[in-house]
Structure formats: C-alpha cells, structure tokens
Coordinates of C-alpha atoms in Angstrom, one line a residue:
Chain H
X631 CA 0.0 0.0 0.0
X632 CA 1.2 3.5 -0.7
X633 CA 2.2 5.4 2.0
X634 CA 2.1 9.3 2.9
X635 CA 3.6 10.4 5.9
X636 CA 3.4 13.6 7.5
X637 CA 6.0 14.6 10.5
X638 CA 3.3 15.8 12.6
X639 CA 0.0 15.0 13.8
X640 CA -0.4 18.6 15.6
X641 CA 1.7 21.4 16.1
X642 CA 1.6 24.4 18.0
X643 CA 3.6 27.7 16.9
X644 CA 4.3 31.3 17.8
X645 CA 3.1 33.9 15.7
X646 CA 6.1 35.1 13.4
X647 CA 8.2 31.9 13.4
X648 CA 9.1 29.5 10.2
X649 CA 7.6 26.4 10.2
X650 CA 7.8 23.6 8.5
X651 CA 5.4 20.7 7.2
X652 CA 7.2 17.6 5.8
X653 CA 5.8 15.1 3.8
X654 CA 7.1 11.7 2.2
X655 CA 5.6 9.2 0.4
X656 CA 7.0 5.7 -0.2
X657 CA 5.8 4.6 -3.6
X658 CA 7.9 6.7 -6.3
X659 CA 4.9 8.8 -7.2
X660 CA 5.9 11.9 -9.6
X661 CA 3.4 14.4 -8.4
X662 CA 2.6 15.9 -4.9
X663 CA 0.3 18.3 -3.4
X664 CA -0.2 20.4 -0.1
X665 CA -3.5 21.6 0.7
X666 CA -5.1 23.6 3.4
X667 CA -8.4 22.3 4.7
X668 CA -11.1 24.9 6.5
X669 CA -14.3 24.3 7.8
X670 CA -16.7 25.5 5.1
X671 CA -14.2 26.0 2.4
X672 CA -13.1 22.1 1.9
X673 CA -9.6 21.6 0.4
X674 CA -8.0 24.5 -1.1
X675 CA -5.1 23.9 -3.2
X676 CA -1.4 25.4 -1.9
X677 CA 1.2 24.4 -4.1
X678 CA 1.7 21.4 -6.0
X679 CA 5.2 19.6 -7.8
X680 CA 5.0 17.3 -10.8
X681 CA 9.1 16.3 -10.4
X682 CA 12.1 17.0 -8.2
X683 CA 11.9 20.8 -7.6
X684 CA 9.5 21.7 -9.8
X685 CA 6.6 23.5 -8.5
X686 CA 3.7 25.7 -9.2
X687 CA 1.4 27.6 -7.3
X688 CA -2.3 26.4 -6.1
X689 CA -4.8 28.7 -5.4
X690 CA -3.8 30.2 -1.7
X691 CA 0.2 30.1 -2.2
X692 CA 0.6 33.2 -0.1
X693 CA 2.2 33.0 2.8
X694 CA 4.0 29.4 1.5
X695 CA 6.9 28.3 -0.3
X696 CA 8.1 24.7 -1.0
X697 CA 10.9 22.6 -1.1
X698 CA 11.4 19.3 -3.4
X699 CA 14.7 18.0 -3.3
X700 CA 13.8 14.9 -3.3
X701 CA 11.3 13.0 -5.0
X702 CA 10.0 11.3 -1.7
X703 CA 9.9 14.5 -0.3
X704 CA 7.8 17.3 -0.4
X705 CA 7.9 20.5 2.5
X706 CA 5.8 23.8 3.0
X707 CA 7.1 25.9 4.7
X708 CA 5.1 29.1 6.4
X709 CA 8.2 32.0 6.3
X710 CA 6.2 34.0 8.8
X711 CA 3.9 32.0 10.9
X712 CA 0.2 34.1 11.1
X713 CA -2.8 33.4 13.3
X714 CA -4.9 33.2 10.2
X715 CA -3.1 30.4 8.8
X716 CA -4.3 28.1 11.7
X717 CA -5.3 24.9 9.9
X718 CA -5.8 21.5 8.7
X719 CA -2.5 20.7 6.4
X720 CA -2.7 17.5 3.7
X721 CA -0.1 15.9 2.2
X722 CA -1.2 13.8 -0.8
X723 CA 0.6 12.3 -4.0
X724 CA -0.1 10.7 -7.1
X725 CA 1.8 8.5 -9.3
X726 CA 1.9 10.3 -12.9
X727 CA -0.2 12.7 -15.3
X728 CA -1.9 9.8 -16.3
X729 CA -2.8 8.1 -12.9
X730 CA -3.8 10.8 -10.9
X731 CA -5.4 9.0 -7.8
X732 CA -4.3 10.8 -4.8
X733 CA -3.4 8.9 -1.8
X734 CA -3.2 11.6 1.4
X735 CA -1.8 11.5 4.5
X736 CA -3.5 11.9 8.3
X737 CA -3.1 15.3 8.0
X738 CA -1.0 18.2 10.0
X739 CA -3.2 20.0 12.8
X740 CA -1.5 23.5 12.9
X741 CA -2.2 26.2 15.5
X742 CA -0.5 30.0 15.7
X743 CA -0.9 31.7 18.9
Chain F
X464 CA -10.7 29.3 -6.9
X465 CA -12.9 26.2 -6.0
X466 CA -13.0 23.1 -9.0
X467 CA -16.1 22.0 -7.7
X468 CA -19.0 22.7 -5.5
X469 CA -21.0 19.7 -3.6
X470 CA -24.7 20.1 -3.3
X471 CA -26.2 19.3 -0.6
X472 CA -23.4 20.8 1.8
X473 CA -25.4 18.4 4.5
X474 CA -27.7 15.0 4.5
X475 CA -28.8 12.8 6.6
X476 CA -30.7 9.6 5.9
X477 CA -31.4 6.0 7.7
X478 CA -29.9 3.2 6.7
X479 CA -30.5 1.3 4.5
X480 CA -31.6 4.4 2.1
X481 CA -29.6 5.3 -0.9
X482 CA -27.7 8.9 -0.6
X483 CA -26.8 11.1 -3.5
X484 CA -24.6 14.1 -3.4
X485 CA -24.1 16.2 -6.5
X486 CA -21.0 18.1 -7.9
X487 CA -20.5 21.1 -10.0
X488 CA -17.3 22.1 -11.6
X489 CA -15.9 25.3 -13.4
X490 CA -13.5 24.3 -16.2
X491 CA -12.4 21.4 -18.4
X492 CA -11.2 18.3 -16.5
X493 CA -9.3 15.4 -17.5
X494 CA -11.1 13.4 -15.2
X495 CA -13.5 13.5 -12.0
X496 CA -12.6 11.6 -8.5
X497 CA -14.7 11.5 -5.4
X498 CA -12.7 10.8 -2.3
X499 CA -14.4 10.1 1.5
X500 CA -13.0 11.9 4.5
X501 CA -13.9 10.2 8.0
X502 CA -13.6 12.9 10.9
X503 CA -10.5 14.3 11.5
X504 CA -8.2 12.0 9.2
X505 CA -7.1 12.3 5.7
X506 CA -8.9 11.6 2.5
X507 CA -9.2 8.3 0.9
X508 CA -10.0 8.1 -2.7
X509 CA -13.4 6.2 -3.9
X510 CA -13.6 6.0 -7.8
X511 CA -12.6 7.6 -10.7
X512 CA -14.2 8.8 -14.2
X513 CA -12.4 9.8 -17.1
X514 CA -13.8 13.0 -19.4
X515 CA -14.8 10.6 -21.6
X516 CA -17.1 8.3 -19.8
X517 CA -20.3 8.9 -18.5
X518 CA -20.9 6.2 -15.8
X519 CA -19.0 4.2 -13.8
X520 CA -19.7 1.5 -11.0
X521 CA -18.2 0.1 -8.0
X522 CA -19.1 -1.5 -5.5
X523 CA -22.7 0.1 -3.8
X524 CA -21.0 3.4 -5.8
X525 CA -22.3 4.7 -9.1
X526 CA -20.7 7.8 -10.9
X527 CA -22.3 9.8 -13.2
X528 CA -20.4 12.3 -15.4
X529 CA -22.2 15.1 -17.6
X530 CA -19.3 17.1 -19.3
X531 CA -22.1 19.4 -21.1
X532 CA -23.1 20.3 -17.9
X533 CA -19.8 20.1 -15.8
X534 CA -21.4 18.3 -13.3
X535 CA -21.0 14.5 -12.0
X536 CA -23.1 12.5 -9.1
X537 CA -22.0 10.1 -6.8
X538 CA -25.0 7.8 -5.8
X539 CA -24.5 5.4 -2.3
X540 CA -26.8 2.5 -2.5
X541 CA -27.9 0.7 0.7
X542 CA -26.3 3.2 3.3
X543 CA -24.6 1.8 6.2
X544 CA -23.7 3.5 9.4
X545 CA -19.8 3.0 8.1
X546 CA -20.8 5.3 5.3
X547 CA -21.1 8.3 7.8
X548 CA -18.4 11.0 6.2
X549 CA -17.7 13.9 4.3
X550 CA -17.6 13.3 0.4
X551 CA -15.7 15.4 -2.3
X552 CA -15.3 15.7 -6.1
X553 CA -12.1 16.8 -6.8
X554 CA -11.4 17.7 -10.7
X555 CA -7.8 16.9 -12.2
X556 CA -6.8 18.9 -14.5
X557 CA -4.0 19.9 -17.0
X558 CA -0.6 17.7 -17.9
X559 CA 0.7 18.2 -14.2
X560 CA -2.9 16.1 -12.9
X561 CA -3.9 19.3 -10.4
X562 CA -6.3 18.3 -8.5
X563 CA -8.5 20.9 -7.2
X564 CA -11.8 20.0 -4.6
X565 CA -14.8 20.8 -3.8
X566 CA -16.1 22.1 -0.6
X567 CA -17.6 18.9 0.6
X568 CA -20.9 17.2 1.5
X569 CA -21.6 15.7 5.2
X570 CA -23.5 12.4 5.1
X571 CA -24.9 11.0 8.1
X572 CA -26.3 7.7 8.2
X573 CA -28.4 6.7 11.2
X574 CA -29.4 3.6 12.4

C-alpha cells in the first residue's frame, strides 16, 4: 500500500516563526500536493510539484513556499507563521499525469498563537 | 478558486436508504474523482471517471459524469452506518494532474 507520511500530527507555533510541514511518500509517485483544509471551504489547493523541484502555485500560495529536493519528499514551509493560517494541512501524491489517484496523508493540525 | 462545488453541503438519511450528493465544476477536466474523508483523518480516494465516460460503477458506488453540464453525481446504494463521512469531487486537470476540490458534503447515516 502507498504510504504518505506527515511529521506531525499537531503542532503548535508562535506567531512570526518559520515552520515547517514535511511530507514523504513511499511509492515513487511523480506528483505531490499540499493543501489547506477549513471548515466550510473544503480543500484548497497550496502548491503542487510534478518532479524534483519543480513547483507551481495552487490557489492560496501566499504565505508558503516549498521545497522538493527529493522525489519522496515534499515541504511547506510558512516563512512568517500568522494566526490566520491556523489549519488542517494534507499531504497527498499521485503516481503520474496519467494516474492521478491521490493517496493523502493523516493530515497536520496547525495552530498560531 | 474552488473546482467543484458539492450540493447538498449536508444530508442525513437512515440506513438502508440510498444517498446522492451532486457536484458542479468550473472548467475542463481530465477526469473527475470523489474521495471520502472520516472525521479528522485524511482523504481516501473512492472511484474515478475519465472525461470521456459517463458512468462508472463500484461496489454500492455509481458515478455519473455530464461534461455538457460540468457536473457528476455520486449515488451510495444501501447506506450503512460505516458510510457516515464527508464526500468530495475533486477535478484533475492539465498535464501536471492538479487536482483541485470541492467544498464537501456531510453524510450522516443513522441507524
């Protein structure tokens, strides 16, 4: 089975610091995604790489950046910790453009105080 | 910008019943997924339907796909307590597969 694993279950961070989500996935898969998920607004896209650091921008990038330096791996990174990005984080990958099933992981619990 | 929006945001049926949730999506797709999120815990992905099929079948699932209309349905038959969760569409789009969801509908199946 394919396996997404993200370093935290929940977190806890000052406003203003640098955080970082990491995600890997154990089954070679080409693309991966981070998402934000809100009560009311579902999943909302972040960023997204289709290779080793390539990237593009999701809907909400603001605030985020990315790092993939490897292909297992895949980290967002908040430069500037806010209050308003308090939220459900998802890792999720898929194997190529032409299977595009996503397999996710339990999901990062974030809170900014 | 949302790919898709769920209709109803909410349901609630006994079991035994069948459930239907409804999605509506913006632009072009490559294909349609619906995925089923238990409280709390990541998404796990249900079934798939490419652009160029209109119905598709698994298990108590059914799929529908109207590319016309940029909408799809997913249809539960014979609702079990188990089936209690959140349901998304999520359209994938473009040579990178971006997948971009919906907002979600809550299905609660009571005893």
């Amino acid at each position: 089975d394919v396996k997404v694993t993200q370093s935290s279950r929940y977190l806890v961070k000052r406003t203003g610091e640098k955080v970082f989500l990491e995600c890997v996935q154990d089954m070679d898969h080409e693309n991966m995604f981070w998402y934000r998920q809100d009560p009311g607004l579902g999943l909302r896209l972040i960023y997204f790489s289709y290779d080793v650091k390539m990237k593009e921008k999701g809907d909400i990038p603001e605030g985020y950046s990315v790092s993939r330096e490897k292909k297992e791996r895949f980290s967002l990174i908040l430069e500037s910790a806010s209050t308003n990005q308090t939220s459900m984080y998802l890792c999720a990958s898929s194997l190529s453009y032409r299977e595009t099933e996503a397999f996710f992981g339990q999901g990062t619990r974030l809170t900014v105080v | 910008s949302q790919q898709g929006e769920e209709d109803p945001q909410a349901l609630s049926i006994q079991e035994g019943e069948n459930a239907t949730m409804n999605c509506s999506y913006k632009t072009s797709i490559n294909n349609l997924q619906w995925y089923r999120q238990n409280s709390g815990r990541g998404l796990v992905h249900l079934i798939l339907i490419r652009s160029n099929e209109r119905e598709k079948h698994s298990g108590r699932l059914r799929v529908t796909l109207d590319t016309s209309k940029k909408s799809s349905s997913l249809l539960i038959t014979a609702s079990r307590a188990a089936d209690t969760a959140s349901y998304f569409c999520a359209g994938s789009t473009g040579t990178a597969s971006k997948l971009t969801f919906g907002t979600g509908t809550r299905l609660q199946v009571t005893l």
